[in-house]
Tab-separated table of C-alpha atoms in Angstrom:
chain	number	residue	atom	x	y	z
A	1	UNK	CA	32.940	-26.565	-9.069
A	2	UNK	CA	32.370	-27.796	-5.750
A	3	UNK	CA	28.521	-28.880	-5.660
A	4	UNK	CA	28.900	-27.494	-1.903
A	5	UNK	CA	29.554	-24.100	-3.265
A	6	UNK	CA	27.414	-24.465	-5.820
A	7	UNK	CA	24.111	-25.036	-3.440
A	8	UNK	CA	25.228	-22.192	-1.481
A	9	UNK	CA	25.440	-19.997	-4.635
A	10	UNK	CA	21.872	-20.982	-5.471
A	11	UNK	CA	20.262	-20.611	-2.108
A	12	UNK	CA	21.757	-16.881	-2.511
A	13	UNK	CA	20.628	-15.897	-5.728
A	14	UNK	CA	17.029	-17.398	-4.746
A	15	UNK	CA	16.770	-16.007	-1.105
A	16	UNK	CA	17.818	-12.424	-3.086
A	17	UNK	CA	14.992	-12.611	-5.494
A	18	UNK	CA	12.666	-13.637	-2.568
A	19	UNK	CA	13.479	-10.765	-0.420
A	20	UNK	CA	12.988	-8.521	-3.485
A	21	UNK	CA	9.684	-10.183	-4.814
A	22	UNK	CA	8.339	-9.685	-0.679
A	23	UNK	CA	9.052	-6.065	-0.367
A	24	UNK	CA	7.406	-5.497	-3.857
A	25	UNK	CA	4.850	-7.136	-2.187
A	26	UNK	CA	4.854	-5.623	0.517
A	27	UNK	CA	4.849	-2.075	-0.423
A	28	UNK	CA	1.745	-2.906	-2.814
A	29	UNK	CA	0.438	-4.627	0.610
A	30	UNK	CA	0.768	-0.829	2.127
A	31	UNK	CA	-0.138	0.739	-0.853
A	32	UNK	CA	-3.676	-0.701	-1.049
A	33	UNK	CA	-4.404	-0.471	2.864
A	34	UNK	CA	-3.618	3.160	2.470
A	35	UNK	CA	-6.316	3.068	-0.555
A	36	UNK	CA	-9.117	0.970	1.765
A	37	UNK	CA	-8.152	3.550	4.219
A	38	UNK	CA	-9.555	6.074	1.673
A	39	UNK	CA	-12.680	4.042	0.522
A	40	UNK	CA	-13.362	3.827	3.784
A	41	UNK	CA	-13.302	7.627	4.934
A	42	UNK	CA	-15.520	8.293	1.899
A	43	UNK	CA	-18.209	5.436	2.564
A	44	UNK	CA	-18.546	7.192	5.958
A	45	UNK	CA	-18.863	10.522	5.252
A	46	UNK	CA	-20.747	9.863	2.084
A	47	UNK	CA	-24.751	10.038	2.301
A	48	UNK	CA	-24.986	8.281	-1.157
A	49	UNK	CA	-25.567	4.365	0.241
A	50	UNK	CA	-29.946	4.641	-0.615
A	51	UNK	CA	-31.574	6.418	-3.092
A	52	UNK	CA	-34.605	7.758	-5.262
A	53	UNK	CA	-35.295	6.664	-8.815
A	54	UNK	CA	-37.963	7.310	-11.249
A	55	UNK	CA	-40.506	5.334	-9.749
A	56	UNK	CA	-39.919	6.678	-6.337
A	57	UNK	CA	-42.532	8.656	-4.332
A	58	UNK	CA	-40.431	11.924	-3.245
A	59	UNK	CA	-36.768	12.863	-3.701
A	60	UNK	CA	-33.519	12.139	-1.376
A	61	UNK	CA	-30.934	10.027	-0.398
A	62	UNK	CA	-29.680	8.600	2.602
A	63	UNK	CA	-26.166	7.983	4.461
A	64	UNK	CA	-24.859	6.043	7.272
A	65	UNK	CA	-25.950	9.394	9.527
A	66	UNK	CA	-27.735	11.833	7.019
A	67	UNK	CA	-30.998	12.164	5.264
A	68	UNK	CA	-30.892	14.423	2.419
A	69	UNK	CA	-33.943	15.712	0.821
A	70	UNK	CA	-34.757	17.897	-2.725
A	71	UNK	CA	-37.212	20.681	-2.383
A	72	UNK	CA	-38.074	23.354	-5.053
A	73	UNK	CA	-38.080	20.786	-8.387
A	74	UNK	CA	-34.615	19.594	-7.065
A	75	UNK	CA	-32.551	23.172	-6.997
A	76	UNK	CA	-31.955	22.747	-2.986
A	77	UNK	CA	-31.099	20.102	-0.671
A	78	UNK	CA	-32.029	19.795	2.520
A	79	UNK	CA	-29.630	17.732	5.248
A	80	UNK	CA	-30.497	16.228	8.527
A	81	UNK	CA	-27.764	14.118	10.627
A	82	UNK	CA	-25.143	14.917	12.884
A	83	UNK	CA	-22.543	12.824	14.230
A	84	UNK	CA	-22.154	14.770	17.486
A	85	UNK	CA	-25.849	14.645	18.034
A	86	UNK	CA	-27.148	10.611	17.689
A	87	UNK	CA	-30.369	11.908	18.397
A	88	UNK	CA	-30.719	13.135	14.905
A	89	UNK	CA	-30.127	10.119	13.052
A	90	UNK	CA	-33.443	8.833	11.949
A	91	UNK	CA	-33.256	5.205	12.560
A	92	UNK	CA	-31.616	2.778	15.519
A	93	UNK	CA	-30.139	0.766	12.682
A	94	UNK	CA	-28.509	3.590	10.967
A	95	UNK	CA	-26.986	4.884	14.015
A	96	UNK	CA	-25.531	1.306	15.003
A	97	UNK	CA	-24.359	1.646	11.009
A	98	UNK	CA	-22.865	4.882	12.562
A	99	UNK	CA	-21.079	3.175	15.231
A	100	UNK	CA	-19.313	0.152	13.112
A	101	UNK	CA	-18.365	2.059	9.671
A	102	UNK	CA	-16.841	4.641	12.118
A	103	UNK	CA	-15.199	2.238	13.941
A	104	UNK	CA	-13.702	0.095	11.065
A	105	UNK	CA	-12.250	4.040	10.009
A	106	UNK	CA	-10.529	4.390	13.375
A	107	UNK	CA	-9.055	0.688	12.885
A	108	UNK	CA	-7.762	0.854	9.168
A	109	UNK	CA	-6.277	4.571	10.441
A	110	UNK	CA	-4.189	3.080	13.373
A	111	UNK	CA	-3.593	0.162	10.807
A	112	UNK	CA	-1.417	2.915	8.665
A	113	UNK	CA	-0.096	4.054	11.495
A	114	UNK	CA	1.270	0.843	12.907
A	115	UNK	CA	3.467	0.811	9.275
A	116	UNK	CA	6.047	3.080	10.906
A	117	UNK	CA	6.698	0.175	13.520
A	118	UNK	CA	8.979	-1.321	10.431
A	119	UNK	CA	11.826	0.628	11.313
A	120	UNK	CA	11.647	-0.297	15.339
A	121	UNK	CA	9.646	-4.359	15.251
A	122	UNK	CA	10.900	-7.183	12.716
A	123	UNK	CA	8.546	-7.234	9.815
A	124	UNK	CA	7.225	-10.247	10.635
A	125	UNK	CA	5.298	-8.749	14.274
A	126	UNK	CA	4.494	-5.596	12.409
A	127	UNK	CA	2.390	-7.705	9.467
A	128	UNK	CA	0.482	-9.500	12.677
A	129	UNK	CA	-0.129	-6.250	14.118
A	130	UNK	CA	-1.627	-5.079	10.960
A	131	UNK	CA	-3.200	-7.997	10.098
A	132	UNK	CA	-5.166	-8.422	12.951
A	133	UNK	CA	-6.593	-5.014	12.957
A	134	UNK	CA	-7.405	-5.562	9.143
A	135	UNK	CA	-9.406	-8.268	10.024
A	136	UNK	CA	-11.575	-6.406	13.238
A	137	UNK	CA	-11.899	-3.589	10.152
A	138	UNK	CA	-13.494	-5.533	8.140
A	139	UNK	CA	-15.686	-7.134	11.125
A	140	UNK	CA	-16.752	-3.821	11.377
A	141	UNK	CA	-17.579	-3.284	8.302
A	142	UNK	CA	-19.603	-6.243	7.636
A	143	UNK	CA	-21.698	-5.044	10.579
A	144	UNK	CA	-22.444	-1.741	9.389
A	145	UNK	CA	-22.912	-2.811	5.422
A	146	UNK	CA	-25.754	-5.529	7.540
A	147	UNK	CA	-27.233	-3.332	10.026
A	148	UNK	CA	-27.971	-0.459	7.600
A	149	UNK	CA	-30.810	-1.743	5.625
A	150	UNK	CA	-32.544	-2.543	8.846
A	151	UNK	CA	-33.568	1.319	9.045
A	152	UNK	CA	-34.874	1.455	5.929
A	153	UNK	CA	-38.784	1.506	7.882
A	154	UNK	CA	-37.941	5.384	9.101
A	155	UNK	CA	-40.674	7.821	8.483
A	156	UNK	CA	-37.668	9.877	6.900
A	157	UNK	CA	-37.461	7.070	4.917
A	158	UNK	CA	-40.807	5.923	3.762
A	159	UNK	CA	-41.104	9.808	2.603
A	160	UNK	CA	-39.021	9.066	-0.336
A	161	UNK	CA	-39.426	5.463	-0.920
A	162	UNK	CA	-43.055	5.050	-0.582
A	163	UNK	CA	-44.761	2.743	2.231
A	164	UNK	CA	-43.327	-0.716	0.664
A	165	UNK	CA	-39.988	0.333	2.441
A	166	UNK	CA	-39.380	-1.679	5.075
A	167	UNK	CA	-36.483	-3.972	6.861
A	168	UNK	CA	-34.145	-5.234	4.161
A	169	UNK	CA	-36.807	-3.784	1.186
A	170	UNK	CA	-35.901	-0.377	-0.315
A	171	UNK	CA	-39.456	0.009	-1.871
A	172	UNK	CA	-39.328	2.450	-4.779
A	173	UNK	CA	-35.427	3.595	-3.774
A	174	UNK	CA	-32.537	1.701	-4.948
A	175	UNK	CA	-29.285	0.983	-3.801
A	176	UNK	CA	-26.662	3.657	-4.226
A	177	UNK	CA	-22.525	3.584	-5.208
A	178	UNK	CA	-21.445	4.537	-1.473
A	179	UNK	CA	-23.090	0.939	-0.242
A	180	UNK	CA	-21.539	-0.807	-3.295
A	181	UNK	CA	-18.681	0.886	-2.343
A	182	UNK	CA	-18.950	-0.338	1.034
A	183	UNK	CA	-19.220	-4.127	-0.110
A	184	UNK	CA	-16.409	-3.530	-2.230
A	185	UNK	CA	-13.611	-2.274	0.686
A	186	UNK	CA	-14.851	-5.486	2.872
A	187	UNK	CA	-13.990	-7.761	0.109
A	188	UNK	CA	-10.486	-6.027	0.223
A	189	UNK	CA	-10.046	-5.920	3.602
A	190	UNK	CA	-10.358	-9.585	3.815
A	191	UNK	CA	-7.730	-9.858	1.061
A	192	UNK	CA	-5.309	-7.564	2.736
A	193	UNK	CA	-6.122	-9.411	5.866
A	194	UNK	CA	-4.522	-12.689	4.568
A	195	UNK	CA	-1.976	-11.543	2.417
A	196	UNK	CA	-0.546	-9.552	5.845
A	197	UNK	CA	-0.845	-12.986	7.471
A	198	UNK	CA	1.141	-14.729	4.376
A	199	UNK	CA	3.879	-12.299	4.385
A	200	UNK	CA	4.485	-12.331	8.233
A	201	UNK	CA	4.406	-15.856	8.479
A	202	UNK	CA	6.451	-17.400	5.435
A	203	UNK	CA	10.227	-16.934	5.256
A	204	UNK	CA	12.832	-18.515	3.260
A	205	UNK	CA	16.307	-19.344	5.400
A	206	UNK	CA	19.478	-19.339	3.195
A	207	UNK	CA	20.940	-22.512	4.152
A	208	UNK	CA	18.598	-24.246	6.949
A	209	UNK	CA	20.487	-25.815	9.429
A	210	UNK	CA	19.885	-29.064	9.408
A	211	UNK	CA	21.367	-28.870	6.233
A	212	UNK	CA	24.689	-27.903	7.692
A	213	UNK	CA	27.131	-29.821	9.858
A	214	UNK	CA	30.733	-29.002	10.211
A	215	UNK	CA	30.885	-27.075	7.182
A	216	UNK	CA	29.856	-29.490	5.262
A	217	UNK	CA	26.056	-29.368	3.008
A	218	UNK	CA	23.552	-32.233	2.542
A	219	UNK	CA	21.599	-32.279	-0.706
A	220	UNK	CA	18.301	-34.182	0.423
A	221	UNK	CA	20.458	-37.332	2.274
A	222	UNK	CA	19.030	-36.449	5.741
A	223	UNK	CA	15.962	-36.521	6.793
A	224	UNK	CA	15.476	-33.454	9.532
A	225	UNK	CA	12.496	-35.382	10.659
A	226	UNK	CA	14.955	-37.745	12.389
A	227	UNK	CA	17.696	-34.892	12.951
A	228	UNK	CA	17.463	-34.200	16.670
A	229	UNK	CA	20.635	-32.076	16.986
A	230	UNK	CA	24.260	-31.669	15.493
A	231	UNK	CA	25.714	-34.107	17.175
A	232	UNK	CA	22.536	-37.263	15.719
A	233	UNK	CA	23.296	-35.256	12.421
A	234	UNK	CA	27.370	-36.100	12.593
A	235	UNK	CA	26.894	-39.732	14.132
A	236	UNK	CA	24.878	-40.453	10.650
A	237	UNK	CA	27.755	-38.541	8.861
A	238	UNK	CA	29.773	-40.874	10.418
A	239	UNK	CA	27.733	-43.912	9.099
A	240	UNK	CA	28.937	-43.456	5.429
A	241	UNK	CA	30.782	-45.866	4.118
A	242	UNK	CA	34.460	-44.949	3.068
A	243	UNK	CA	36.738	-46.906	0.704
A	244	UNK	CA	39.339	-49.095	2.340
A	245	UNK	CA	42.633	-49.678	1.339
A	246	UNK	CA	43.932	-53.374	2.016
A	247	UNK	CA	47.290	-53.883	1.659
A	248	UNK	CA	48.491	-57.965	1.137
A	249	UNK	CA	51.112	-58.654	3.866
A	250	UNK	CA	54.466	-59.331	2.838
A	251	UNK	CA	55.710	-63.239	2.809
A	252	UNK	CA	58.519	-61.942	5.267
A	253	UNK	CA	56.067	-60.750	7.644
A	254	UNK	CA	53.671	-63.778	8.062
A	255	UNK	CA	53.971	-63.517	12.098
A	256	UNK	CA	52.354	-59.929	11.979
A	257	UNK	CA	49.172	-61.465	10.235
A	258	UNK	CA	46.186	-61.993	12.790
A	259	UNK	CA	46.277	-65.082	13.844
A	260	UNK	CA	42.555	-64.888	14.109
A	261	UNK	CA	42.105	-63.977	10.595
A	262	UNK	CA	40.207	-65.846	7.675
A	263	UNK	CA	39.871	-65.795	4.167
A	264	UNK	CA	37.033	-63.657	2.429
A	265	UNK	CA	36.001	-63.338	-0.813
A	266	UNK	CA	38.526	-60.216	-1.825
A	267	UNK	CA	41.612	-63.079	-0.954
A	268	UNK	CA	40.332	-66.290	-2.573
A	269	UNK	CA	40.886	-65.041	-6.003
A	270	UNK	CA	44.960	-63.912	-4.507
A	271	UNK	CA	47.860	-66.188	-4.364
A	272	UNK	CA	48.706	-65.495	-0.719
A	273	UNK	CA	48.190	-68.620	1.243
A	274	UNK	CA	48.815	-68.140	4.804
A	275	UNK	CA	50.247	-71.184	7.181
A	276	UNK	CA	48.093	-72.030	9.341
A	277	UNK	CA	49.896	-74.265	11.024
A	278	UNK	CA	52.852	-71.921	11.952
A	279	UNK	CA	50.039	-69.502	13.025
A	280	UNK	CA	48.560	-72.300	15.645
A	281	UNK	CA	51.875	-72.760	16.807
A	282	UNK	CA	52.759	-68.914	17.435
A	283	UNK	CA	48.594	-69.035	19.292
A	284	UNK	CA	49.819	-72.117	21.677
A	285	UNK	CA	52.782	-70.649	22.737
C-alpha cells in the first residue's frame, strides 16, 4: 500500500474518533452546566447556609435573604426576608450575598441559553461565549460564598447564635449544607470554565497543510517552522536527490563527448579511455 494513502487513512480514522470523543465531551460539558445551573437556583433560594445546634442559644437558620426562626418547642417557623424588599434583609453583608449569588444565577441561566447558538456560531465561538460567562459565574459566586459570613454580627443573628457571633465566627451556630453547597458549585464552575476553554480552543486538522504539496504527503521531512508557503515547500521538494542514469558513450561517437569533460571516480574503474588529443584538436579549431 502506498504509505501516502496509508497516512491519509490514519489521520481519518483518528480525526473520527476525535470528533466523537469531543462531542461526548461536550454534551457531558452541557450536561453538568445545566446541573450547576440547578445547584445554583437552590443555594439561592435555600435559607439553609447557617444554623443552630445543640449548644446554640435559640433556634433558626439563616439564608442568603431570610431569617427563619422556631417558636412553640419547634412546631412553627417563622420567616423574615424578601427579595423585592432589601430593606428586610437583616445584614449589609447578606444583602451584598443577595446581589452576587443572584447574579452568578442570571449568568449560568444565559450560559444555557447561549447552547442553542450551536446550530447558528461554529462550536468553537459558542464554547468562548460560554466559557467566559462560566468564569464571571463563578466570580460571583466566590463573592457571595465571602461576603456572607460578614453578617453573621446581626441582632437577628446573635438571637440564635449567642453574643460570640460575630464577622467570620458563627458562635454557637454551625455551618449548614446550602453554604457547602455553595463552595461545592464554585469548584465546578471553575472546572467547567476550563474545560469550555479546552474544547473551543484545541482542534485536530486531518491532513495539515504544510504537510501537503502537490498531492504529495511528508512524513516528518519538513520542518513547517521553515515552511513559509507552497512554493519554499516545493523548492525543498525539489532539493531531493534523484538517481541518475549515465550512459558510457559509444566509441563511434567520441566527437559528441564534452570536450570539457574529466574523469571521476564512477569512470576510472571503466575501460573507456577518451583521446584527448583528438578532443584538443576538435577545441582549437
Amino acid at each position: 500500500m502506498d504509505p501516502k494513502y496509508e497516512y491519509t487513512s490514519e489521520a481519518t480514522v483518528y480525526h473520527a474518533n476525535y470528533m466523537k470523543n469531543s462531542k461526548a465531551i461536550g454534551v457531558l460539558w452541557g450536561v453538568f452546566t445545566i446541573c450547576f445551573a440547578i445547584i445554583n437556583v437552590v443555594v439561592f433560594v435555600q435559607p439553609h447556609w447557617l444554623g443552630d445546634t445543640q449548644q446554640s442559644k435559640g433556634t433558626g437558620y439563616f439564608g442568603l435573604w431570610q431569617a427563619c426562626r422556631m417558636v412553640q418547642d419547634g412546631q412553627d417557623v417563622i420567616c423574615e426576608g424578601r427579595l423585592d424588599d432589601f430593606s428586610s434583609i437583616p445584614s449589609p453583608a447578606f444583602r451584598a450575598a443577595t446581589v452576587f449569588v443572584g447574579l452568578s444565577v442570571v449568568i449560568i441561566l444565559l450560559s444555557i441559553c447561549c447552547m442553542l447558538l450551536f446550530f447558528v456560531f461554529h462550536s468553537s465561538t459558542v464554547f468562548h461565549i460560554c466559557g467566559w460567562m462560566q468564569v464571571f459565574s463563578a466570580i460571583s459566586m466566590v463573592i457571595g460564598v465571602l461576603t456572607f459570613p460578614a453578617g453573621w454580627d446581626a441582632a437577628e443573628v446573635r438571637e440564635v447564635c449567642g453574643p460570640d457571633a460575630d464577622d467570620y465566627n458563627a458562635g454557637q451556630c454551625g455551618i449548614r449544607w446550602a453554604y457547602i453547597l455553595a463552595i461545592i458549585g464554585v469548584c465546578d464552575c471553575v472546572v467547567l470554565a476550563v474545560l469550555a476553554f479546552v474544547l473551543g480552543t484545541r482542534y485536530v486538522k486531518l491532513l495539515p497543510e504544510q504537510y501537503i504539496t502537490n498531492g504529495s504527503v511528508y512524513k516528518g521531512e519538513v520542518n513547517s517552522a521553515f515552511v513559509a508557503d507552497n512554493q519554499s515547500t516545493a523548492s525543498r521538494k525539489s532539493m531531493n536527490l534523484q538517481p541518475i542514469m549515465v550512459v558510457a558513450p559509444q566509441p563511434n561517437d567520441q566527437e559528441r563527448f564534452s570536450d570539457f569533460s574529466h574523469r571521476t571516480g564512477r569512470s576510472k574503474g571503466s575501460n573507456y579511455r577518451p583521446d584527448y588529443n583528438a578532443s584538443m584538436r576538435n577545441f582549437q579549431l
